[in-house]
mmCIF file of C-alpha atoms and ligand atoms in Angstrom:
data_model
loop_
_atom_site.group_PDB
_atom_site.id
_atom_site.type_symbol
_atom_site.label_atom_id
_atom_site.label_comp_id
_atom_site.label_asym_id
_atom_site.label_seq_id
_atom_site.Cartn_x
_atom_site.Cartn_y
_atom_site.Cartn_z
ATOM 1 C CA UNK A 1 64.189 51.373 51.325
ATOM 2 C CA UNK A 2 63.522 52.172 47.597
ATOM 3 C CA UNK A 3 63.382 48.420 46.286
ATOM 4 C CA UNK A 4 60.849 47.808 49.266
ATOM 5 C CA UNK A 5 58.822 50.571 48.314
ATOM 6 C CA UNK A 6 58.754 49.306 44.540
ATOM 7 C CA UNK A 7 57.447 46.049 46.024
ATOM 8 C CA UNK A 8 54.451 47.922 47.967
ATOM 9 C CA UNK A 9 50.768 47.551 47.272
ATOM 10 C CA UNK A 10 49.708 49.667 44.242
ATOM 11 C CA UNK A 11 48.097 52.964 45.348
ATOM 12 C CA UNK A 12 47.401 54.646 42.066
ATOM 13 C CA UNK A 13 47.371 52.982 38.638
ATOM 14 C CA UNK A 14 47.180 54.877 35.404
ATOM 15 C CA UNK A 15 46.609 53.016 32.073
ATOM 16 C CA UNK A 16 46.678 54.623 28.574
ATOM 17 C CA UNK A 17 45.530 57.921 30.098
ATOM 18 C CA UNK A 18 44.692 60.595 27.478
ATOM 19 C CA UNK A 19 43.286 63.998 28.347
ATOM 20 C CA UNK A 20 42.207 66.607 25.440
ATOM 21 C CA UNK A 21 41.193 70.067 25.937
ATOM 22 C CA UNK A 22 39.624 70.992 22.676
ATOM 23 C CA UNK A 23 42.113 70.598 19.854
ATOM 24 C CA UNK A 24 45.175 70.276 22.541
ATOM 25 C CA UNK A 25 46.473 67.154 24.081
ATOM 26 C CA UNK A 26 47.355 67.692 27.626
ATOM 27 C CA UNK A 27 48.052 63.938 28.568
ATOM 28 C CA UNK A 28 48.997 61.207 25.669
ATOM 29 C CA UNK A 29 48.982 57.706 26.691
ATOM 30 C CA UNK A 30 50.247 58.063 30.144
ATOM 31 C CA UNK A 31 50.659 54.636 31.954
ATOM 32 C CA UNK A 32 52.226 54.436 35.402
ATOM 33 C CA UNK A 33 51.932 53.087 39.022
ATOM 34 C CA UNK A 34 52.511 54.491 42.511
ATOM 35 C CA UNK A 35 53.164 52.172 45.186
ATOM 36 C CA UNK A 36 52.637 52.497 48.899
ATOM 37 C CA UNK A 37 55.429 54.174 50.710
ATOM 38 C CA UNK A 38 56.780 56.037 47.338
ATOM 39 C CA UNK A 39 57.420 59.511 47.059
ATOM 40 C CA UNK A 40 57.292 60.297 43.230
ATOM 41 C CA UNK A 41 58.453 63.738 41.856
ATOM 42 C CA UNK A 42 56.924 64.667 38.681
ATOM 43 C CA UNK A 43 58.937 67.327 36.641
ATOM 44 C CA UNK A 44 58.948 68.827 33.342
ATOM 45 C CA UNK A 45 58.594 72.257 31.438
ATOM 46 C CA UNK A 46 55.479 74.467 31.753
ATOM 47 C CA UNK A 47 52.398 73.200 30.029
ATOM 48 C CA UNK A 48 53.688 69.359 29.801
ATOM 49 C CA UNK A 49 50.623 68.210 31.601
ATOM 50 C CA UNK A 50 51.671 68.055 35.304
ATOM 51 C CA UNK A 51 48.799 69.735 36.919
ATOM 52 C CA UNK A 52 46.217 68.078 34.576
ATOM 53 C CA UNK A 53 47.938 64.699 35.841
ATOM 54 C CA UNK A 54 47.306 65.482 39.397
ATOM 55 C CA UNK A 55 43.651 66.770 38.707
ATOM 56 C CA UNK A 56 42.684 63.446 36.934
ATOM 57 C CA UNK A 57 44.349 61.334 40.017
ATOM 58 C CA UNK A 58 42.443 63.679 42.229
ATOM 59 C CA UNK A 59 39.056 62.869 40.303
ATOM 60 C CA UNK A 60 38.763 66.775 39.805
ATOM 61 C CA UNK A 61 38.614 65.995 36.139
ATOM 62 C CA UNK A 62 37.997 62.928 33.834
ATOM 63 C CA UNK A 63 40.294 61.636 31.327
ATOM 64 C CA UNK A 64 39.114 61.571 27.697
ATOM 65 C CA UNK A 65 40.395 57.919 27.487
ATOM 66 C CA UNK A 66 42.164 55.394 29.516
ATOM 67 C CA UNK A 67 41.486 54.318 33.218
ATOM 68 C CA UNK A 68 42.538 55.508 36.661
ATOM 69 C CA UNK A 69 42.398 53.412 39.706
ATOM 70 C CA UNK A 70 43.115 53.954 43.288
ATOM 71 C CA UNK A 71 43.632 50.884 45.598
ATOM 72 C CA UNK A 72 41.966 48.933 42.555
ATOM 73 C CA UNK A 73 38.901 51.139 42.445
ATOM 74 C CA UNK A 74 38.194 52.540 38.894
ATOM 75 C CA UNK A 75 37.326 56.018 39.162
ATOM 76 C CA UNK A 76 35.746 56.045 35.973
ATOM 77 C CA UNK A 77 32.957 53.920 37.655
ATOM 78 C CA UNK A 78 32.043 56.560 40.031
ATOM 79 C CA UNK A 79 29.243 59.290 39.304
ATOM 80 C CA UNK A 80 30.017 62.876 40.511
ATOM 81 C CA UNK A 81 28.930 62.421 44.144
ATOM 82 C CA UNK A 82 31.127 59.105 44.391
ATOM 83 C CA UNK A 83 34.187 61.072 42.849
ATOM 84 C CA UNK A 84 33.545 63.937 45.447
ATOM 85 C CA UNK A 85 33.526 61.497 48.331
ATOM 86 C CA UNK A 86 36.537 59.928 46.936
ATOM 87 C CA UNK A 87 38.504 63.053 46.835
ATOM 88 C CA UNK A 88 37.464 64.071 50.337
ATOM 89 C CA UNK A 89 38.153 60.712 52.029
ATOM 90 C CA UNK A 90 40.957 59.085 49.987
ATOM 91 C CA UNK A 91 43.179 61.990 48.525
ATOM 92 C CA UNK A 92 44.941 65.026 50.153
ATOM 93 C CA UNK A 93 45.869 67.887 48.067
ATOM 94 C CA UNK A 94 48.374 70.833 48.529
ATOM 95 C CA UNK A 95 48.531 73.840 46.042
ATOM 96 C CA UNK A 96 51.214 76.303 45.401
ATOM 97 C CA UNK A 97 48.975 79.148 46.701
ATOM 98 C CA UNK A 98 47.467 77.245 49.890
ATOM 99 C CA UNK A 99 43.795 77.535 48.710
ATOM 100 C CA UNK A 100 42.936 78.279 52.433
ATOM 101 C CA UNK A 101 39.676 79.906 53.221
ATOM 102 C CA UNK A 102 40.284 83.541 54.359
ATOM 103 C CA UNK A 103 37.670 83.949 56.865
ATOM 104 C CA UNK A 104 38.551 80.920 58.842
ATOM 105 C CA UNK A 105 41.191 80.398 61.494
ATOM 106 C CA UNK A 106 43.943 78.018 60.898
ATOM 107 C CA UNK A 107 42.180 75.298 63.029
ATOM 108 C CA UNK A 108 38.743 75.732 61.288
ATOM 109 C CA UNK A 109 40.403 75.365 57.920
ATOM 110 C CA UNK A 110 41.843 72.118 59.090
ATOM 111 C CA UNK A 111 38.890 70.884 60.962
ATOM 112 C CA UNK A 112 36.490 71.615 57.927
ATOM 113 C CA UNK A 113 38.030 68.918 55.971
ATOM 114 C CA UNK A 114 37.146 66.324 58.628
ATOM 115 C CA UNK A 115 33.309 67.796 58.756
ATOM 116 C CA UNK A 116 33.096 67.622 54.971
ATOM 117 C CA UNK A 117 33.877 64.018 55.279
ATOM 118 C CA UNK A 118 31.208 63.159 57.964
ATOM 119 C CA UNK A 119 33.303 63.591 61.172
ATOM 120 C CA UNK A 120 31.669 65.531 64.004
ATOM 121 C CA UNK A 121 32.570 69.058 64.548
ATOM 122 C CA UNK A 122 34.177 67.902 68.040
ATOM 123 C CA UNK A 123 36.209 65.057 66.458
ATOM 124 C CA UNK A 124 37.552 67.246 63.516
ATOM 125 C CA UNK A 125 38.631 69.917 65.858
ATOM 126 C CA UNK A 126 40.551 67.429 68.018
ATOM 127 C CA UNK A 127 42.317 65.841 64.990
ATOM 128 C CA UNK A 128 42.892 69.255 63.443
ATOM 129 C CA UNK A 129 44.620 70.397 66.743
ATOM 130 C CA UNK A 130 46.713 67.389 67.193
ATOM 131 C CA UNK A 131 47.786 67.621 63.483
ATOM 132 C CA UNK A 132 48.836 71.493 63.949
ATOM 133 C CA UNK A 133 50.854 70.293 66.934
ATOM 134 C CA UNK A 134 52.653 67.697 65.028
ATOM 135 C CA UNK A 135 53.340 70.382 62.177
ATOM 136 C CA UNK A 136 54.532 72.589 64.803
ATOM 137 C CA UNK A 137 52.121 75.410 64.434
ATOM 138 C CA UNK A 138 49.652 74.719 67.344
ATOM 139 C CA UNK A 139 50.228 78.274 68.852
ATOM 140 C CA UNK A 140 48.875 79.519 65.376
ATOM 141 C CA UNK A 141 45.594 77.938 65.698
ATOM 142 C CA UNK A 142 43.445 80.906 65.983
ATOM 143 C CA UNK A 143 45.303 82.819 63.249
ATOM 144 C CA UNK A 144 43.352 83.691 60.085
ATOM 145 C CA UNK A 145 45.326 83.014 56.948
ATOM 146 C CA UNK A 146 46.294 86.651 56.132
ATOM 147 C CA UNK A 147 48.212 86.815 59.342
ATOM 148 C CA UNK A 148 50.359 83.838 58.975
ATOM 149 C CA UNK A 149 53.562 83.650 56.820
ATOM 150 C CA UNK A 150 53.758 81.674 53.548
ATOM 151 C CA UNK A 151 55.415 78.634 55.346
ATOM 152 C CA UNK A 152 52.895 78.690 58.028
ATOM 153 C CA UNK A 153 50.093 78.759 55.471
ATOM 154 C CA UNK A 154 51.586 75.935 53.667
ATOM 155 C CA UNK A 155 51.701 73.897 56.974
ATOM 156 C CA UNK A 156 48.218 74.588 57.678
ATOM 157 C CA UNK A 157 47.303 73.427 54.109
ATOM 158 C CA UNK A 158 49.366 70.030 54.677
ATOM 159 C CA UNK A 159 47.558 69.630 57.757
ATOM 160 C CA UNK A 160 44.179 70.077 55.954
ATOM 161 C CA UNK A 161 45.252 67.638 53.453
ATOM 162 C CA UNK A 162 46.033 65.001 56.102
ATOM 163 C CA UNK A 163 42.958 65.278 57.850
ATOM 164 C CA UNK A 164 41.313 62.235 56.495
ATOM 165 C CA UNK A 165 44.612 59.988 56.399
ATOM 166 C CA UNK A 166 44.506 60.078 52.735
ATOM 167 C CA UNK A 167 45.863 57.000 50.586
ATOM 168 C CA UNK A 168 47.806 59.524 48.477
ATOM 169 C CA UNK A 169 49.027 63.076 49.262
ATOM 170 C CA UNK A 170 49.056 65.149 45.999
ATOM 171 C CA UNK A 171 51.080 68.282 46.037
ATOM 172 C CA UNK A 172 51.450 70.812 42.943
ATOM 173 C CA UNK A 173 54.331 73.129 43.327
ATOM 174 C CA UNK A 174 54.074 73.050 47.346
ATOM 175 C CA UNK A 175 57.218 75.362 47.572
ATOM 176 C CA UNK A 176 56.614 77.373 44.355
ATOM 177 C CA UNK A 177 55.508 80.397 46.364
ATOM 178 C CA UNK A 178 57.866 80.362 49.279
ATOM 179 C CA UNK A 179 61.172 81.605 50.004
ATOM 180 C CA UNK A 180 64.265 79.514 50.542
ATOM 181 C CA UNK A 181 63.839 78.883 54.214
ATOM 182 C CA UNK A 182 60.232 78.441 54.174
ATOM 183 C CA UNK A 183 60.523 76.201 51.154
ATOM 184 C CA UNK A 184 63.031 74.280 52.997
ATOM 185 C CA UNK A 185 60.817 73.773 55.872
ATOM 186 C CA UNK A 186 58.096 72.479 53.728
ATOM 187 C CA UNK A 187 60.484 69.968 52.116
ATOM 188 C CA UNK A 188 61.498 68.534 55.493
ATOM 189 C CA UNK A 189 57.957 68.182 56.389
ATOM 190 C CA UNK A 190 57.257 66.099 53.079
ATOM 191 C CA UNK A 191 60.352 64.175 53.662
ATOM 192 C CA UNK A 192 59.151 63.328 57.257
ATOM 193 C CA UNK A 193 55.813 62.446 56.162
ATOM 194 C CA UNK A 194 57.040 59.997 53.678
ATOM 195 C CA UNK A 195 59.433 58.288 56.136
ATOM 196 C CA UNK A 196 56.142 57.993 58.392
ATOM 197 C CA UNK A 197 54.664 55.984 55.390
ATOM 198 C CA UNK A 198 52.746 58.478 53.612
ATOM 199 C CA UNK A 199 52.561 57.973 49.948
ATOM 200 C CA UNK A 200 53.372 61.401 47.958
ATOM 201 C CA UNK A 201 52.979 62.524 44.584
ATOM 202 C CA UNK A 202 55.103 66.019 44.266
ATOM 203 C CA UNK A 203 54.832 68.307 41.011
ATOM 204 C CA UNK A 204 57.661 70.548 41.148
ATOM 205 C CA UNK A 205 60.170 72.669 39.154
ATOM 206 C CA UNK A 206 62.698 72.627 42.021
ATOM 207 C CA UNK A 207 65.410 69.818 41.339
ATOM 208 C CA UNK A 208 66.341 70.150 45.004
ATOM 209 C CA UNK A 209 62.815 69.152 46.213
ATOM 210 C CA UNK A 210 62.911 66.387 43.950
ATOM 211 C CA UNK A 211 66.391 65.230 45.087
ATOM 212 C CA UNK A 212 65.761 65.889 48.840
ATOM 213 C CA UNK A 213 62.242 64.102 49.152
ATOM 214 C CA UNK A 214 61.472 61.941 46.230
ATOM 215 C CA UNK A 215 62.257 58.043 45.952
ATOM 216 C CA UNK A 216 61.433 58.192 42.165
ATOM 217 C CA UNK A 217 61.292 60.951 39.443
ATOM 218 C CA UNK A 218 59.186 60.868 36.550
ATOM 219 C CA UNK A 219 59.714 63.395 33.915
ATOM 220 C CA UNK A 220 57.251 64.629 31.548
ATOM 221 C CA UNK A 221 57.435 66.397 28.038
ATOM 222 C CA UNK A 222 54.508 67.098 25.823
ATOM 223 C CA UNK A 223 51.924 65.207 27.936
ATOM 224 C CA UNK A 224 54.002 62.219 27.798
ATOM 225 C CA UNK A 225 56.405 60.359 30.214
ATOM 226 C CA UNK A 226 59.829 61.187 28.790
ATOM 227 C CA UNK A 227 61.942 59.540 31.441
ATOM 228 C CA UNK A 228 61.886 57.693 34.733
ATOM 229 C CA UNK A 229 64.539 57.339 37.397
ATOM 230 C CA UNK A 230 64.886 55.904 40.938
ATOM 231 C CA UNK A 231 66.343 58.648 43.317
ATOM 232 C CA UNK A 232 68.853 57.613 45.974
ATOM 233 C CA UNK A 233 67.598 60.006 48.624
ATOM 234 C CA UNK A 234 70.595 61.761 50.584
ATOM 235 C CA UNK A 235 70.347 61.132 54.300
HETATM 236 N N1 ATP B 301 41.072 73.732 31.892
HETATM 237 C C1 ATP B 301 41.701 73.664 30.689
HETATM 238 N N2 ATP B 301 41.131 73.938 29.584
HETATM 239 C C2 ATP B 301 42.015 74.215 28.516
HETATM 240 N N3 ATP B 301 43.368 73.773 28.298
HETATM 241 C C3 ATP B 301 43.725 73.361 29.542
HETATM 242 C C4 ATP B 301 43.245 73.438 30.722
HETATM 243 N N4 ATP B 301 44.203 72.826 31.717
HETATM 244 C C5 ATP B 301 45.303 72.727 31.131
HETATM 245 N N5 ATP B 301 45.169 72.983 29.707
HETATM 246 C C6 ATP B 301 46.222 72.784 28.850
HETATM 247 O O1 ATP B 301 46.862 71.511 28.969
HETATM 248 C C7 ATP B 301 48.112 71.736 28.987
HETATM 249 C C8 ATP B 301 48.769 71.063 30.257
HETATM 250 O O2 ATP B 301 48.459 71.885 31.174
HETATM 251 P P1 ATP B 301 49.042 71.723 32.697
HETATM 252 O O3 ATP B 301 48.217 72.685 33.456
HETATM 253 O O4 ATP B 301 48.872 70.434 33.161
HETATM 254 O O5 ATP B 301 50.601 71.918 32.643
HETATM 255 P P2 ATP B 301 51.632 71.896 33.813
HETATM 256 O O6 ATP B 301 52.618 71.129 33.205
HETATM 257 O O7 ATP B 301 51.004 71.932 35.160
HETATM 258 O O8 ATP B 301 52.384 73.538 33.648
HETATM 259 P P3 ATP B 301 52.831 74.396 34.551
HETATM 260 O O9 ATP B 301 54.314 74.009 35.011
HETATM 261 O O10 ATP B 301 53.023 75.820 33.871
HETATM 262 O O11 ATP B 301 52.057 74.446 35.800
HETATM 263 C C9 ATP B 301 48.564 73.166 28.762
HETATM 264 O O12 ATP B 301 48.669 73.084 27.191
HETATM 265 C C10 ATP B 301 47.400 73.889 29.119
HETATM 266 O O13 ATP B 301 47.057 74.910 28.216
HETATM 267 MG MG1 MG B 302 50.964 73.189 36.973
#
């Protein structure tokens, strides 16, 4: 499976990406490719540039130098409106602290992602409900985030990220705020999604998450790729 994945179509390509914040260099000459069907884990010490990498790929920020392309489209060629559309339609993002809207129900948090990218309210709610069902939390559709457990919130966040069938799902410490059991459920969910073909890029401090879910590990140090390895996923 791993070797097949390595032959898949390139989803994301980074070429000589550098990112400076004032005097400090967050990413230094990073080149990598992610292919369709891969689940790539990114690990490395705090401050080594992992979140910066995800933000660049999501089009939330722009590199100081180098290029990033998604399915061959150079993000550098997009203006701000184009980047916002790209982010809504082609990328799904999951964060450590969920980033759900407190005054919307689980269903509306998910459906909103569809409406923001141009789908009707009706279509969006229909797909949101299907996704909540697939992720095992349809019975919580009317709950506000404050009344959900951490694991349930993260599943809502994953459903939201999947609304627009993203080419790439980016996850930044998706289990970082969860207890062992809820974290385990989110790990299973990510593994299932990848088995169904979803391409993943997961930043984590948790070696178990990388071992369990990822097909490839990329280790960063000081803004650079220090090591890369193919993982043999257990089971
Ligand atoms: N918006 C910003 N303004 C200034 N410096 C920043 C900004 N974002 C990140 N940095 C700096 O860039 C470097 C990389 O930060 P980044 O958040 O990517 O690290 P990280 O690997 O995600 O760390 P952690 O594991 O703690 O989340 C750090 O030195 C950080 O201080
Ligand atoms: Mg980070």
